[in-house]
PDB file of C-alpha atoms in Angstrom:
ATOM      1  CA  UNK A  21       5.044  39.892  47.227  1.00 48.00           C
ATOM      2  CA  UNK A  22       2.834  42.670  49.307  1.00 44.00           C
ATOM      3  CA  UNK A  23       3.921  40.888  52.104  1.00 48.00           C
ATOM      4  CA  UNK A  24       7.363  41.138  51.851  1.00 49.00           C
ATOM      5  CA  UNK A  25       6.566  44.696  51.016  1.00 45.00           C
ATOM      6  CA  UNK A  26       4.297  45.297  54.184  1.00 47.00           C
ATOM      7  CA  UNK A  27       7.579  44.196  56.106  1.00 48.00           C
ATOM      8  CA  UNK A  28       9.888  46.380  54.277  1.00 47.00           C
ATOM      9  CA  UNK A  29       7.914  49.432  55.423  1.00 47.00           C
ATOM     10  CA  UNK A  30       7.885  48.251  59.175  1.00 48.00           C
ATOM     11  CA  UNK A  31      11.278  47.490  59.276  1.00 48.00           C
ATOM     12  CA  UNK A  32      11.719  51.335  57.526  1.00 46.00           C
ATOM     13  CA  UNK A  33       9.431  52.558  59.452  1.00 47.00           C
ATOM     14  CA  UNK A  34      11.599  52.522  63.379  1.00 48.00           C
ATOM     15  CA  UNK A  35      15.090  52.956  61.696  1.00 44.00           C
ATOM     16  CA  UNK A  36      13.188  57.163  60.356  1.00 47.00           C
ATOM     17  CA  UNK A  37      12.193  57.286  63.740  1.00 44.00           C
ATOM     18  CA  UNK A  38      15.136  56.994  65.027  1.00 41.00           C
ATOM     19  CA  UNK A  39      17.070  59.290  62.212  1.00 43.00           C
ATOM     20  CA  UNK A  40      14.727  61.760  63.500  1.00 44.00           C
ATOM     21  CA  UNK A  41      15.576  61.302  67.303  1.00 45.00           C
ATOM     22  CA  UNK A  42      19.149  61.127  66.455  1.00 42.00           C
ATOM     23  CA  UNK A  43      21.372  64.432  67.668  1.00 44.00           C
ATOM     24  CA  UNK A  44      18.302  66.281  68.615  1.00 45.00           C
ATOM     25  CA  UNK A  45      17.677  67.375  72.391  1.00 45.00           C
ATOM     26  CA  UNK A  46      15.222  65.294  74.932  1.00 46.00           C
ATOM     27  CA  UNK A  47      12.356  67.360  76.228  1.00 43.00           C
ATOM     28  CA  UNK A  48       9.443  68.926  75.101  1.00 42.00           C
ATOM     29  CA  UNK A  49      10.779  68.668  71.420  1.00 42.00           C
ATOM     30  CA  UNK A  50      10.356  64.477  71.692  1.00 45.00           C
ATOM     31  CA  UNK A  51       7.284  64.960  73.630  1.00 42.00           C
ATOM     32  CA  UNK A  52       5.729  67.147  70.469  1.00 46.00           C
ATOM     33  CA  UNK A  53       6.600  64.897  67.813  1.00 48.00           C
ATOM     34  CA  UNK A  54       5.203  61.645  69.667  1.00 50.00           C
ATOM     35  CA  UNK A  55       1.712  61.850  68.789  1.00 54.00           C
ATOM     36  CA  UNK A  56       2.488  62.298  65.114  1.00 56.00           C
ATOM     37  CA  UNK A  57       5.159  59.737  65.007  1.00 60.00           C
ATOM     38  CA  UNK A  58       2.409  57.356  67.185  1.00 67.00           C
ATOM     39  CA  UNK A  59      -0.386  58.214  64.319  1.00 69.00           C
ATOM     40  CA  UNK A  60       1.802  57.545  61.145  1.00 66.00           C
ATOM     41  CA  UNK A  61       2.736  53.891  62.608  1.00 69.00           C
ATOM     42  CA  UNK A  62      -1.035  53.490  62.943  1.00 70.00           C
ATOM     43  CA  UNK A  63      -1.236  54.214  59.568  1.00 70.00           C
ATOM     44  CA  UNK A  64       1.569  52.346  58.275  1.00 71.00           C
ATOM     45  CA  UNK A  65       0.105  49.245  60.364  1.00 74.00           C
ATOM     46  CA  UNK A  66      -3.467  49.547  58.889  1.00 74.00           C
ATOM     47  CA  UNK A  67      -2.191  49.929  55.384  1.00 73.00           C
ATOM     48  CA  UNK A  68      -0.030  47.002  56.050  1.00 73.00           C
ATOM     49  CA  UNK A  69      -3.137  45.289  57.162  1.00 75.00           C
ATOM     50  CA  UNK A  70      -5.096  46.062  54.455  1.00 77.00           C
ATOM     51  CA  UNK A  71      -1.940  44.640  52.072  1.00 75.00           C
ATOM     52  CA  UNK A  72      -2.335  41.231  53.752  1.00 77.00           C
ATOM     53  CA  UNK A  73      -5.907  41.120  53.598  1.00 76.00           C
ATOM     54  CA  UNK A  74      -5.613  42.562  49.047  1.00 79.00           C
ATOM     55  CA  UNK A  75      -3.150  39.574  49.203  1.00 78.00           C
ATOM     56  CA  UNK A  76      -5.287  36.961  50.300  1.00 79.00           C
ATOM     57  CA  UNK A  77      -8.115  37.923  48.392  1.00 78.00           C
ATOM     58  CA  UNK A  78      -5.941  38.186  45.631  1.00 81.00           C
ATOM     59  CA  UNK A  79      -4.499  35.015  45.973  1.00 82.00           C
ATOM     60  CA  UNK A  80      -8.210  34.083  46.791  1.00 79.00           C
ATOM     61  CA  UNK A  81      -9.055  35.489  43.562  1.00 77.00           C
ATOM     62  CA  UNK A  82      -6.148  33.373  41.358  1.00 81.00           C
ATOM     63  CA  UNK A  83      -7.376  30.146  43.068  1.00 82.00           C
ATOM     64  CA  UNK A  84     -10.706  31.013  41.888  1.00 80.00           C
ATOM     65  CA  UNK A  85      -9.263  32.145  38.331  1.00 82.00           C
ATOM     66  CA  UNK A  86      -7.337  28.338  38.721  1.00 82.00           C
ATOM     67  CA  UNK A  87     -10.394  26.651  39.751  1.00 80.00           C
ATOM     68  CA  UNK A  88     -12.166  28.461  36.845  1.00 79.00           C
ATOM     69  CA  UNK A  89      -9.720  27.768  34.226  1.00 82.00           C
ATOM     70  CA  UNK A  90      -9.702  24.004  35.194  1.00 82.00           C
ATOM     71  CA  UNK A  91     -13.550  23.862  35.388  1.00 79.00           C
ATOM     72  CA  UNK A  92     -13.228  25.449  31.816  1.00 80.00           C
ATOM     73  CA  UNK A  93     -10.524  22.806  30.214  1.00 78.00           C
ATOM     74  CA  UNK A  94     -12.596  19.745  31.961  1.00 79.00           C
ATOM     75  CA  UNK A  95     -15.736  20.886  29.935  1.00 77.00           C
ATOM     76  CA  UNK A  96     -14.029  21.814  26.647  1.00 74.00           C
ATOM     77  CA  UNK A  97     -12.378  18.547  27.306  1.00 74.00           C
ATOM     78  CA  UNK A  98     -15.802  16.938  27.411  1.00 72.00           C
ATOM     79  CA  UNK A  99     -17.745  19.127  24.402  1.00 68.00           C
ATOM     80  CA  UNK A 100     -14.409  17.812  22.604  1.00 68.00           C
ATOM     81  CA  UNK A 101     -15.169  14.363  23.793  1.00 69.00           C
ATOM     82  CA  UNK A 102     -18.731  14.898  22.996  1.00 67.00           C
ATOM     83  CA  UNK A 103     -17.760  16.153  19.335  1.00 65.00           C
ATOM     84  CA  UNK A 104     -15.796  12.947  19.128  1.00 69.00           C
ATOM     85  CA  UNK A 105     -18.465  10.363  20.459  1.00 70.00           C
ATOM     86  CA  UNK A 106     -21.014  11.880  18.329  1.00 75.00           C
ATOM     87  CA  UNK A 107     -18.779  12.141  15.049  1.00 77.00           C
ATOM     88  CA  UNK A 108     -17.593   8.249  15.579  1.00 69.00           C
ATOM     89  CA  UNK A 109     -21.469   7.157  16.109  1.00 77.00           C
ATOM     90  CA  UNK A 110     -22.450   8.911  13.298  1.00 81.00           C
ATOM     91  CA  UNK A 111     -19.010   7.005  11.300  1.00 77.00           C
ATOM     92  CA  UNK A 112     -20.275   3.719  12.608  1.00 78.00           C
ATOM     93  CA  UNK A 113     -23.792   4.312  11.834  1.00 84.00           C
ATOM     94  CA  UNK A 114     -22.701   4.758   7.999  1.00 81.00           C
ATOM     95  CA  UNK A 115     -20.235   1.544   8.380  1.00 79.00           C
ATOM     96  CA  UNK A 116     -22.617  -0.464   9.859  1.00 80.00           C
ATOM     97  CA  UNK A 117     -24.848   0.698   6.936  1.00 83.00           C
ATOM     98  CA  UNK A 118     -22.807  -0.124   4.849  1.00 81.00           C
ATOM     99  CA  UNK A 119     -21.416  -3.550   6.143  1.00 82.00           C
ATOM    100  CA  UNK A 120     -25.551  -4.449   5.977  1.00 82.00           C
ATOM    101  CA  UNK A 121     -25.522  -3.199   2.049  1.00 83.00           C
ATOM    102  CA  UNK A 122     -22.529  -5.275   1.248  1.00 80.00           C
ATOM    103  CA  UNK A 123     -23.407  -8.428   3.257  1.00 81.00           C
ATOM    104  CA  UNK A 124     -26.966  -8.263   1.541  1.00 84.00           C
ATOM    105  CA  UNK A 125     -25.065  -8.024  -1.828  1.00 82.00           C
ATOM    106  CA  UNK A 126     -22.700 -10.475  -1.030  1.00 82.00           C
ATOM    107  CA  UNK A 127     -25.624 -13.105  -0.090  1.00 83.00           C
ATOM    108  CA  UNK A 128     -27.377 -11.517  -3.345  1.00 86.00           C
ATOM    109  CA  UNK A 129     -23.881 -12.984  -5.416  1.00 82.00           C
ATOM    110  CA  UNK A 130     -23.961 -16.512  -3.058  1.00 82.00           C
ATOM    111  CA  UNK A 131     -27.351 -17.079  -3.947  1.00 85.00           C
ATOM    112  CA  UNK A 132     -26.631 -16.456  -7.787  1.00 83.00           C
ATOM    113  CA  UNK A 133     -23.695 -18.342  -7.512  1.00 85.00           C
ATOM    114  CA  UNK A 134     -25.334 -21.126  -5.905  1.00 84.00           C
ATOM    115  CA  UNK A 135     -27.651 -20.927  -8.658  1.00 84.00           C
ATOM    116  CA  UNK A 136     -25.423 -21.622 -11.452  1.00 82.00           C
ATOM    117  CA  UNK A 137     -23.732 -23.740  -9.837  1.00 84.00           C
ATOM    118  CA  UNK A 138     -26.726 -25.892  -9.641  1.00 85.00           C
ATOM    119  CA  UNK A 139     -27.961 -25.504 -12.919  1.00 84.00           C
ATOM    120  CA  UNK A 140     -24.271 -26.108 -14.137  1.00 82.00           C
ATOM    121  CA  UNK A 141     -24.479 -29.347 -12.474  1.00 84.00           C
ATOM    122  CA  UNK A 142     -27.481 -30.312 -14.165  1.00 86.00           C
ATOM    123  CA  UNK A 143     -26.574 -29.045 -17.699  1.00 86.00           C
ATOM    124  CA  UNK A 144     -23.139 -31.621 -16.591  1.00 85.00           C
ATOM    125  CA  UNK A 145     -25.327 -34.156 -15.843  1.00 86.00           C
ATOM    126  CA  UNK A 146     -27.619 -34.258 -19.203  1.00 87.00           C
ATOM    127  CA  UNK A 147     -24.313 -33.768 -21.487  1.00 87.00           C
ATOM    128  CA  UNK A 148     -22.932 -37.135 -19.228  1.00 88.00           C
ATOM    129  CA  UNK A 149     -26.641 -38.824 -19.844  1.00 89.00           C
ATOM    130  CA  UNK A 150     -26.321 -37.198 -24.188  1.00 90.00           C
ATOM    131  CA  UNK A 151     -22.677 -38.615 -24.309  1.00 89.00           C
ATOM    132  CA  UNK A 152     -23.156 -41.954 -23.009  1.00 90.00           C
ATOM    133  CA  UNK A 153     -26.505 -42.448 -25.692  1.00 91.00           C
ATOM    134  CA  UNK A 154     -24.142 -40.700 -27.646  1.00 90.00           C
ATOM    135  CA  UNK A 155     -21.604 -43.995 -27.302  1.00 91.00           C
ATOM    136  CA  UNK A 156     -24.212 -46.440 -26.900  1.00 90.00           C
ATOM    137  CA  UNK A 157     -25.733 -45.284 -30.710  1.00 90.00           C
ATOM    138  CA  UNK A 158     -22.379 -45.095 -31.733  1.00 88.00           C
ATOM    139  CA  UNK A 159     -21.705 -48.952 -30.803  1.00 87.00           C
ATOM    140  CA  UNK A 160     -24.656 -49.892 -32.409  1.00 86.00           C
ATOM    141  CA  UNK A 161     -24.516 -47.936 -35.335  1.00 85.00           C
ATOM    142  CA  UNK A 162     -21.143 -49.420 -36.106  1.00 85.00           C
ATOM    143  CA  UNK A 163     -22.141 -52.941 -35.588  1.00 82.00           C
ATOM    144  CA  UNK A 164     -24.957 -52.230 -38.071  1.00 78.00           C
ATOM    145  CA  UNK A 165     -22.389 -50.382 -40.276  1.00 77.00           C
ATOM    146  CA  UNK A 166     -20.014 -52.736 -39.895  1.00 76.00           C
ATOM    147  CA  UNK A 167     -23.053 -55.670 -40.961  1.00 73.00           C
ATOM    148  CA  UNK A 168     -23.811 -53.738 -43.699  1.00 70.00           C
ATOM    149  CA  UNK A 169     -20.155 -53.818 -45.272  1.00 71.00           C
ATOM    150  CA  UNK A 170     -20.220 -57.757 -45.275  1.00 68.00           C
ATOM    151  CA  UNK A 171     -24.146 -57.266 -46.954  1.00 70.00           C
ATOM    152  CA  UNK A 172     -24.657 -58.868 -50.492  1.00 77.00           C
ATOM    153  CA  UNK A 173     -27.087 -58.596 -52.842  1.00 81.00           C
ATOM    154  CA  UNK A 174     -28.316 -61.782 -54.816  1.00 88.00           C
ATOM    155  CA  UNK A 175     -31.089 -60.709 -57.463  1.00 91.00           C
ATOM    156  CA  UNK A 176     -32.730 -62.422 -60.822  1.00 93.00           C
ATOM    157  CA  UNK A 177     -34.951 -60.741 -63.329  1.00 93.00           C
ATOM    158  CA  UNK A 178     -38.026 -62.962 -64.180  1.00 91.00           C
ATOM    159  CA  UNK A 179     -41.060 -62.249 -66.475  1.00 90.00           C
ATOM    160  CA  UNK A 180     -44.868 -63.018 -66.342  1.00 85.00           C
ATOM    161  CA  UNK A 181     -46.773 -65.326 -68.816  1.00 84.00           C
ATOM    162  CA  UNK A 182     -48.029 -63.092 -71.834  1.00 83.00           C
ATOM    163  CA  UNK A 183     -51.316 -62.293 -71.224  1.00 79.00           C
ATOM    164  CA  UNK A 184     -54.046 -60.135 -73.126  1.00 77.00           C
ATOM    165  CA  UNK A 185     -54.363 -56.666 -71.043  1.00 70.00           C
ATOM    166  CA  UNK A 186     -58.119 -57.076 -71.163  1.00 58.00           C
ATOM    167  CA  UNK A 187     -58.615 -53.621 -69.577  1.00 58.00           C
ATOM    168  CA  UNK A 188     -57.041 -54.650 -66.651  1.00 57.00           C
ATOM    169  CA  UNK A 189     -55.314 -51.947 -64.075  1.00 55.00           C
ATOM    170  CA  UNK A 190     -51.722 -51.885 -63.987  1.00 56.00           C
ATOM    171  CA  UNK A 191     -52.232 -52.605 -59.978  1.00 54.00           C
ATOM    172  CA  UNK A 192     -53.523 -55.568 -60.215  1.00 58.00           C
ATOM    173  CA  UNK A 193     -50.093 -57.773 -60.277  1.00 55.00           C
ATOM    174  CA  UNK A 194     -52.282 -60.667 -58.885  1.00 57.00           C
ATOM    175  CA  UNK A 195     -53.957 -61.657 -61.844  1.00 63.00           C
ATOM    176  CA  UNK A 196     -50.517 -61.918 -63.610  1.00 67.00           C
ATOM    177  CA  UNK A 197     -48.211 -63.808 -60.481  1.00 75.00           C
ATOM    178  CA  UNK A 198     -45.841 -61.520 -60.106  1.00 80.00           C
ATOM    179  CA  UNK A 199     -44.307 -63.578 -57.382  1.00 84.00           C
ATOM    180  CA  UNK A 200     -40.605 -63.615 -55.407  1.00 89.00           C
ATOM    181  CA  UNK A 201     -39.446 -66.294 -53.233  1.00 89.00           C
ATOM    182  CA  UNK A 202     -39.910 -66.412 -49.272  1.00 89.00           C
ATOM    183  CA  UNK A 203     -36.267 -65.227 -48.775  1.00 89.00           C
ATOM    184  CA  UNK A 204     -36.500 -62.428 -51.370  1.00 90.00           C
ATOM    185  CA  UNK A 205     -38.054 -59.078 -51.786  1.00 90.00           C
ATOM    186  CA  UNK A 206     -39.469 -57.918 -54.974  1.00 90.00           C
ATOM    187  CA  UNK A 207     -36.678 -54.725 -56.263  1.00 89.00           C
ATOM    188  CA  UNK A 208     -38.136 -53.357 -59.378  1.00 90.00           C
ATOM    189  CA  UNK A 209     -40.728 -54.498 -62.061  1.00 88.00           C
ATOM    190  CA  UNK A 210     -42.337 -53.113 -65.307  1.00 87.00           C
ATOM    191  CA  UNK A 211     -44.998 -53.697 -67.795  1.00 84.00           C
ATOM    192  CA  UNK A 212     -44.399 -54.380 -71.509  1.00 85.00           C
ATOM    193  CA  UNK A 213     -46.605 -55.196 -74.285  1.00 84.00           C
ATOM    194  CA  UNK A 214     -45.600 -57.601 -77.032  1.00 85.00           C
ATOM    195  CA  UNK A 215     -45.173 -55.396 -79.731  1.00 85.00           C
ATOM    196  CA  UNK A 216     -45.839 -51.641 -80.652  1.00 84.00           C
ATOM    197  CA  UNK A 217     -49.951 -52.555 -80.668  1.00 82.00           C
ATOM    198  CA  UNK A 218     -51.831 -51.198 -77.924  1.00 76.00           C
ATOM    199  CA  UNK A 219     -54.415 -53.892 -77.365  1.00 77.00           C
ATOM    200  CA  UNK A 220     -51.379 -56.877 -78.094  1.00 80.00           C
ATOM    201  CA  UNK A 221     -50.653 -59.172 -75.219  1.00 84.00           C
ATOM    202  CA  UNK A 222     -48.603 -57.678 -71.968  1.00 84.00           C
ATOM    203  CA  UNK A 223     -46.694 -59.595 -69.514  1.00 85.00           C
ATOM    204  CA  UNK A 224     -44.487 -57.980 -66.618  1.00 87.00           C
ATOM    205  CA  UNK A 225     -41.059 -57.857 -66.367  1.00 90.00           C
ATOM    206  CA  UNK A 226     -39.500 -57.950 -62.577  1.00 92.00           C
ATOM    207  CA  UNK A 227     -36.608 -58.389 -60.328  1.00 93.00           C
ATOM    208  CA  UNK A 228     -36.466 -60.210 -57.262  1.00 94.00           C
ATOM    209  CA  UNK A 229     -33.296 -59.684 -54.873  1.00 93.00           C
ATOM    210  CA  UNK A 230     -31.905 -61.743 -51.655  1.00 90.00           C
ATOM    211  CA  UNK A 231     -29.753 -60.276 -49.132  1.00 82.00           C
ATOM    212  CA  UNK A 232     -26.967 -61.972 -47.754  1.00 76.00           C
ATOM    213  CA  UNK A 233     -25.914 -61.445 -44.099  1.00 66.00           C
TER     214      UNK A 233
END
């Protein structure tokens, strides 16, 4: 823009000079204004010098400003970036963190698992080893229970000699035979004296059974 102004006024500058020189009389009148004319185009050529040099410092200046400003978005671009890396490392330090606590915890719940499972498995395997005793008692206790319902009884009461109680214990079954058969088991017995005298004779009455299988 100062350039094109700088140009304006040297373009302006001849066509007032020659205004001036128009309809006036050659002579001594052109020869006094030539020094003055001569000293303002000196003038108006330094100030347009000095334009072009403003200009190029000024554009110097708004390359700097340019330069500057990109300088400035590069490193708020990078305390940005910065922010960023640090606020992500500090978000995947408390995931990672995390990930560790719930990865311990989750082998915490394997291990318990595992554990149960186990001991499951070996409760499982003594209710399998109870059940089948279980069945095998069960078989036998029904073939006993089921020899028992066919069982009979076969018994006979039978009685000892009379004999005088001479003092004798009531243990002593010996010394009155108090005897069964082989095959038989002795059920019940009793002792009984004759009659309602205490020192009459005694004898024992007993009962001898057989099974039949």
């Amino acid at each position: 823009m100062m350039t094109n102004f700088a140009a304006l006024l040297l373009f302006l500058l001849p066509l007032n000079i020659f205004e001036h020189s128009v309809g006036m009389p050659r002579g001594k009148l052109r020869l006094k204004r030539q020094a003055p004319q001569s000293s303002a185009l000196a003038a108006l050529m330094s100030f347009s010098v000095k334009l072009s040099d403003m200009e190029r410092q000024i554009t110097s200046y708004e390359k700097t400003i340019q330069r500057q400003k990109a300088e400035i978005d590069q490193l708020t671009a990078k305390l940005d970036s910065k922010a960023d890396r640090v606020q992500f490392k500090s978000l995947q330090t408390l995931l990672d963190s995390k990930m560790v606590a719930l990865k311990d915890e989750t082998n915490t719940k394997d291990l318990l698992i595992e554990r149960y499972r186990n001991k499951l498995s070996q409760l499982d395997s003594e209710v399998t080893d109870i059940s089948n005793q279980y069945i095998n008692l069960r078989g036998k206790t029904t073939e006993v229970l089921d020899r028992f319902d066919e069982l009979g009884f076969h018994c006979t009461t039978q009685n000892t000699g009379w004999a005088p109680k001479a003092n004798a214990a009531i243990g002593n079954l010996d010394r009155q035979w108090v005897r069964c058969n082989p095959n038989e088991f002795l059920q019940s017995f009793v002792l009984t004296l004759a009659s309602n005298y205490e020192e009459d004779m005694v004898r024992y009455k007993y009962r001898c059974c057989s099974l039949n299988i």
